[in-house]
Coordinates of C-alpha atoms and ligand atoms in Angstrom, one line a residue:
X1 CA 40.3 23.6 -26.5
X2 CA 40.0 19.9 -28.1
X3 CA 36.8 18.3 -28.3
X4 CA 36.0 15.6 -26.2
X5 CA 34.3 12.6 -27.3
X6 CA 31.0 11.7 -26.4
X7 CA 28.6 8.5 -26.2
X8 CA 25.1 9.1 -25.7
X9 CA 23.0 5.8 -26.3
X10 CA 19.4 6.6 -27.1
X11 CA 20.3 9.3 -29.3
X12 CA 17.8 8.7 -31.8
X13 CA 15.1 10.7 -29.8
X14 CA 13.9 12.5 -26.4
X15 CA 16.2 13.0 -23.7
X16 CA 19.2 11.0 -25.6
X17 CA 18.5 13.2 -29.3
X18 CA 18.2 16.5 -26.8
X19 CA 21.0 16.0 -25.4
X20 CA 23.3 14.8 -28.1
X21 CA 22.1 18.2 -30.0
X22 CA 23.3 20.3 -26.9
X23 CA 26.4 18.3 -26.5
X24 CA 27.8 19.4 -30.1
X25 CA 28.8 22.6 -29.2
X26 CA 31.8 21.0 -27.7
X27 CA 31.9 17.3 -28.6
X28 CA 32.4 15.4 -31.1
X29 CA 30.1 12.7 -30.8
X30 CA 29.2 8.9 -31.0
X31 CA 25.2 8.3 -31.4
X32 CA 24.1 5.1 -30.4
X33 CA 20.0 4.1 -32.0
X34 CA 18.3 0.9 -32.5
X35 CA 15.1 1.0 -34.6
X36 CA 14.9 4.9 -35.4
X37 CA 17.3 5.4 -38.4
X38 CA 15.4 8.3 -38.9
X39 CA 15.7 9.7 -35.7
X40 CA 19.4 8.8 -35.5
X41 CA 19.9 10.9 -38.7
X42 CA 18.1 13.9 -37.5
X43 CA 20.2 14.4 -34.5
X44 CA 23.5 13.6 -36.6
X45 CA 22.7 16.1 -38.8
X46 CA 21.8 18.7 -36.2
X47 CA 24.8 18.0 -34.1
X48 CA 27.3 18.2 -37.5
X49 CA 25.7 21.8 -38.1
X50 CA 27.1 23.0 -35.0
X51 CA 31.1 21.4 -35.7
X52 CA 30.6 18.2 -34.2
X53 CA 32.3 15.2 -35.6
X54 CA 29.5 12.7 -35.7
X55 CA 29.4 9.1 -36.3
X56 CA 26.4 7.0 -35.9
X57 CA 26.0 2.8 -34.3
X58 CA 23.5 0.7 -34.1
X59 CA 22.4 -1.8 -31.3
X60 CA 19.7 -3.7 -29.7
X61 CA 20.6 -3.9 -26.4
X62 CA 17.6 -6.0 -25.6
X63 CA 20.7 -8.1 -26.2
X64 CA 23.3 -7.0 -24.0
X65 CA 25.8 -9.4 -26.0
X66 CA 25.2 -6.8 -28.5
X67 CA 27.1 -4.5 -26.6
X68 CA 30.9 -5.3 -27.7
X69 CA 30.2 -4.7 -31.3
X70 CA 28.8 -1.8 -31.0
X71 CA 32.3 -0.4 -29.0
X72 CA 34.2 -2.3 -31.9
X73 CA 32.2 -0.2 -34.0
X74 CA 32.8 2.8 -31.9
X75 CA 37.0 2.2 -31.7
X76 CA 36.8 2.0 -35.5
X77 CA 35.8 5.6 -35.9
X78 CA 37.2 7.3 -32.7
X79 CA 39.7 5.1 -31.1
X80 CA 38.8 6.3 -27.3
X81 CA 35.8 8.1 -25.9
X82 CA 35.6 10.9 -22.3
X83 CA 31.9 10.3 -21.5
X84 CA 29.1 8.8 -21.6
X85 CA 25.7 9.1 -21.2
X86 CA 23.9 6.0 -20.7
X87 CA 20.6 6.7 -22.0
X88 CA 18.9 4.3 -23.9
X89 CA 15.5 3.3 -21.9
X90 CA 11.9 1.5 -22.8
X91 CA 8.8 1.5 -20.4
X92 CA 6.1 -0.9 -21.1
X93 CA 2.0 -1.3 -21.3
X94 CA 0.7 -0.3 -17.7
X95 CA -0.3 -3.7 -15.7
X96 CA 0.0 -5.1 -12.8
X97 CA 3.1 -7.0 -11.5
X98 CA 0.6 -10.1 -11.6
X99 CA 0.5 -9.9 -15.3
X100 CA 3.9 -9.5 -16.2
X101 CA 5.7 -12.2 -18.5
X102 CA 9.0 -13.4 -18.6
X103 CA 9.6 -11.8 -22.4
X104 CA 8.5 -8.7 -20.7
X105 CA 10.6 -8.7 -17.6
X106 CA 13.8 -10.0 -19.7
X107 CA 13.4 -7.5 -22.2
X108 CA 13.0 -4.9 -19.8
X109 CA 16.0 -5.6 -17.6
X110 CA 18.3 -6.3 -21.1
X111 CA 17.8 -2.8 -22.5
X112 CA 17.3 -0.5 -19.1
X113 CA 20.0 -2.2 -17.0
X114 CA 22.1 -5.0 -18.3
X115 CA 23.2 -3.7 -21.3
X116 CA 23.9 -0.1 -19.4
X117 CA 26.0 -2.0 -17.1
X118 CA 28.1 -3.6 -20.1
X119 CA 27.8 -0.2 -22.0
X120 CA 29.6 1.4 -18.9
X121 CA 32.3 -0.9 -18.4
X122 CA 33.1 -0.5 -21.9
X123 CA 33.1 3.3 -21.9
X124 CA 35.5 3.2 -18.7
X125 CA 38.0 1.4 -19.9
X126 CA 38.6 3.7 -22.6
X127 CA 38.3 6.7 -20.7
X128 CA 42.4 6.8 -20.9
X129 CA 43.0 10.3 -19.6
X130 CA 39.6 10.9 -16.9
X131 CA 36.4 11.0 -17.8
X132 CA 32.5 11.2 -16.9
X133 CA 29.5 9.1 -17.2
X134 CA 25.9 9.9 -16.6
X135 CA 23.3 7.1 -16.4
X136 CA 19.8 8.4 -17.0
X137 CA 17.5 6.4 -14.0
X138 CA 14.1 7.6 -13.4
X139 CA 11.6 9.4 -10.4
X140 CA 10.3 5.7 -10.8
X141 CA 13.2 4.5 -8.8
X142 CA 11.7 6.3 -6.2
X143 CA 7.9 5.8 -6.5
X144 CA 7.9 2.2 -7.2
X145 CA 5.3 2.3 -10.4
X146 CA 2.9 0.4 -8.7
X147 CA -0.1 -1.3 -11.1
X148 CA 2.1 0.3 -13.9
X149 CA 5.7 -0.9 -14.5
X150 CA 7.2 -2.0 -11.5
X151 CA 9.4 -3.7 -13.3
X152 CA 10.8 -0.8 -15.3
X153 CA 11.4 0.9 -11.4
X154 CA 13.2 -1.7 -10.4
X155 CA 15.7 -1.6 -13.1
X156 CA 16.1 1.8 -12.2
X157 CA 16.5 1.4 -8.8
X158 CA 19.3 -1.3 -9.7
X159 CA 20.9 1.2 -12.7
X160 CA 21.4 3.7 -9.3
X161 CA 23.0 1.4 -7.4
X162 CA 25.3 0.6 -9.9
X163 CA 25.8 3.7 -10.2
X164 CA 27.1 4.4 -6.8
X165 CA 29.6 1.3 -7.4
X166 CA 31.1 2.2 -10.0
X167 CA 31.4 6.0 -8.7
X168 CA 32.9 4.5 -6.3
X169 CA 35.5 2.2 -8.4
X170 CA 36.6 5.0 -11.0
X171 CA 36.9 7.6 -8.8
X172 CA 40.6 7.5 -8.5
X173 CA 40.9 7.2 -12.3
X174 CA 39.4 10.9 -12.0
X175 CA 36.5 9.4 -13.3
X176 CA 33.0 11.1 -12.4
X177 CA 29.8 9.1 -12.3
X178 CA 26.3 10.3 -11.8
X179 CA 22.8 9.6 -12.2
X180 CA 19.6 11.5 -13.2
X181 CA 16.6 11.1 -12.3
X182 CA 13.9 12.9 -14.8
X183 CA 10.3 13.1 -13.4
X184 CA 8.0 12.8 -16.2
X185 CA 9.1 14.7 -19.2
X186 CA 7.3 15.0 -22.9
X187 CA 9.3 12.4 -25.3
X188 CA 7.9 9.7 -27.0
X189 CA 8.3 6.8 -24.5
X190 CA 4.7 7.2 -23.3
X191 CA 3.1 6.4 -26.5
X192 CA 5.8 3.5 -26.8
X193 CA 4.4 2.3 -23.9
X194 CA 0.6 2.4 -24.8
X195 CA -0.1 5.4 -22.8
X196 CA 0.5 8.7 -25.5
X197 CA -1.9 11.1 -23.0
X198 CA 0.1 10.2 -19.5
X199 CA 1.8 13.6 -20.0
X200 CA -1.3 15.6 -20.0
X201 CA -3.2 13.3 -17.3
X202 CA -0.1 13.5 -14.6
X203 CA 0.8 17.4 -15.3
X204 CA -1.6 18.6 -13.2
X205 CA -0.5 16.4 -10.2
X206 CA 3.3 17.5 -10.7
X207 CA 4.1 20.9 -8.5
X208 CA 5.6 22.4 -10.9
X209 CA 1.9 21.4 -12.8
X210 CA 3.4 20.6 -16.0
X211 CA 5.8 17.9 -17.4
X212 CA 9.3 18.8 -18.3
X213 CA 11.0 19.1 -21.8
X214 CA 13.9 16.8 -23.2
X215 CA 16.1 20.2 -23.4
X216 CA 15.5 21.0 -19.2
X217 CA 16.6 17.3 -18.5
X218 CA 20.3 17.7 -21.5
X219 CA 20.9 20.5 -19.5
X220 CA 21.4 19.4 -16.1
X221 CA 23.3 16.2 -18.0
X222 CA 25.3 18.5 -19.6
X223 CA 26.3 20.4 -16.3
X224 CA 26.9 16.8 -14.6
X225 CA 29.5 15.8 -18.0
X226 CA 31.4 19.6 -18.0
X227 CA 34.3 20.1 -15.3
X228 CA 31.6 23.0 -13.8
X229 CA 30.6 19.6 -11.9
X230 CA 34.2 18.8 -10.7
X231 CA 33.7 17.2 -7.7
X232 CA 30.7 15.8 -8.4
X233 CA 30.9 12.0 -8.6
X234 CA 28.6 9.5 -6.7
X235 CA 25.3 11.3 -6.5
X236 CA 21.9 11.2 -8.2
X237 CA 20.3 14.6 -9.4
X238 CA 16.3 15.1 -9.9
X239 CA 15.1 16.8 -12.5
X240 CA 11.5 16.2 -12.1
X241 CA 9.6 19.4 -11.4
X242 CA 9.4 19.0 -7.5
X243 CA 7.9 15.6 -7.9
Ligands
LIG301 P1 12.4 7.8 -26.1 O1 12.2 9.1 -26.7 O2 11.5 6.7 -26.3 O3 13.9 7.4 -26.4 C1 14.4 6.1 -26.0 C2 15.7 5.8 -26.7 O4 16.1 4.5 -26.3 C3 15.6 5.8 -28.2 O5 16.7 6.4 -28.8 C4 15.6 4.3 -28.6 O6 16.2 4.0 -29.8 C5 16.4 3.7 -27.4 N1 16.0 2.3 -27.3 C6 14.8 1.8 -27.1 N2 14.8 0.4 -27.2 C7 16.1 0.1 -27.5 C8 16.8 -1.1 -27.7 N3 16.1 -2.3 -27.7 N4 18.1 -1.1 -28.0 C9 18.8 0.0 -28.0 N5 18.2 1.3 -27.8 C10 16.9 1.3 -27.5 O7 12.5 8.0 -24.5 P2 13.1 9.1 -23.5 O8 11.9 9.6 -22.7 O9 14.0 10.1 -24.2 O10 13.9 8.2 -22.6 C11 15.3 8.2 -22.4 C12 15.7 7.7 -21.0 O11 15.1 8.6 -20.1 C13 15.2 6.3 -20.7 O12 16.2 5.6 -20.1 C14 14.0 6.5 -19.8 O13 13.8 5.5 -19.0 C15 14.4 7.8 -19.1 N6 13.3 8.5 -18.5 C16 12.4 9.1 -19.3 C17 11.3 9.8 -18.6 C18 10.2 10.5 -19.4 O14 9.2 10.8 -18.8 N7 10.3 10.6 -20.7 C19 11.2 9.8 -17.2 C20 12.2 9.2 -16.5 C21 13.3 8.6 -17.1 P3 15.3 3.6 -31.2 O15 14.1 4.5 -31.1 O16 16.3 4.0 -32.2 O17 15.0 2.2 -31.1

């Protein structure tokens, strides 16, 4: 069967790098990274040693008008794309909403919802022939984050609703979108954020008592991208240990 082609921003660690890696068994793939050459050359070469045709893009989408280059970049080398996973995220230092500044708050919404609304619309309309996009939200979206980043659940919260939206808009193209919302999961976005032992410190309150991996959270992606999810469009999954 031919491979379909896959986007997955954020590729350059965690969830996106996890998922990417798993993808390859069956896609040929378009890795999206901002900072982490390194990272995005790990997962490339991963992915190529299971058959995958890889390219690699970069982007800041703290800039969402960064976001058409980067599918210019994308046409060059594939010329259309079937999914998406829309994965790039950052948190931020813990504080209170009282503390936030606008640099903060812009740069959060740019990267975690903007630019994933842009990224999106750009996918869609070359999905030609049906496709399926996931957007990666958070268990913050339903907590809130208080005293921490409420900021960064509120761009989740939005990212779902768009979600639902645009479910709604492509589904006649026979194209499927979903969310997921991982609980807290072991990747490098806590120490990004200031906060490297939030893993260890929250397991214990989670009732599954421990934090999930990268690979438990690709593979429910995964399921929602393959044609084993069918009729599944419009919906948002937890993956979040019972949190
Ligand atoms: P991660 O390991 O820190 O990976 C984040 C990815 O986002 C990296 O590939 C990074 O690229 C990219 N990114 C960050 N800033 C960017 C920017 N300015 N422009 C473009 N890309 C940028 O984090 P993760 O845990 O895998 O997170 C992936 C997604 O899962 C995020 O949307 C996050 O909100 C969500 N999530 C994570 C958890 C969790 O507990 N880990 C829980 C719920 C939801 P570079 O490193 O190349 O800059």
């Amino acid at each position: 069967m031919a491979r379909k082609t896959l986007l997955v921003t954020g590729a350059s660690s965690g969830i996106g790098a996890a998922t990417a890696v798993m993808a390859a068994e069956d896609h040929d793939l378009a890795l999206h990274y901002n900072s982490n050459a390194a990272g995005a050359d790990e997962t490339a070469a991963a992915a190529r040693a299971k058959g995958a045709r890889v390219t690699i893009h970069r982007a800041d989408l703290s800039d969402p008008s960064s976001v058409p280059a980067l599918f210019a970049s994308i046409d060059q080398e594939h010329g259309h794309l079937d999914k998406l996973v829309n994965n790039a995220g950052v948190v931020d230092q813990a504080q209170p909403v009282t503390a936030f500044t606008p640099a903060r708050v812009m740069r959060m919404v740019s990267i975690n919802l903007s630019s994933p609304i842009l990224v999106a619309g750009e996918a869609a309309r070359r999905m030609s022939s049906g496709g399926a996009i996931v957007n990666v939200s958070s268990a913050a979206a339903r907590f809130g984050s208080p005293g921490q980043y409420a900021d960064y659940a509120a761009t989740k919260g939005g990212l779902e609703v768009f979600s639902k939206g645009l479910a709604q808009e492509l589904a006649p193209q026979g194209i499927r979108v979903t969310a997921i919302r991982p609980g807290i999961i072991a990747t490098p976005i806590h120490g990004k954020g200031g906060d490297a032992e939030r893993v260890d410190r929250l397991a214990p309150s989670i009732p599954m008592r421990r934090a999930g991996s990268a690979e438990e959270v690709a593979r429910a992606i995964l399921w929602l991208l393959s044609d084993q999810a069918s009729y599944v469009t419009d919906t948002v999954l937890d993956v979040s240990g019972g949190r």
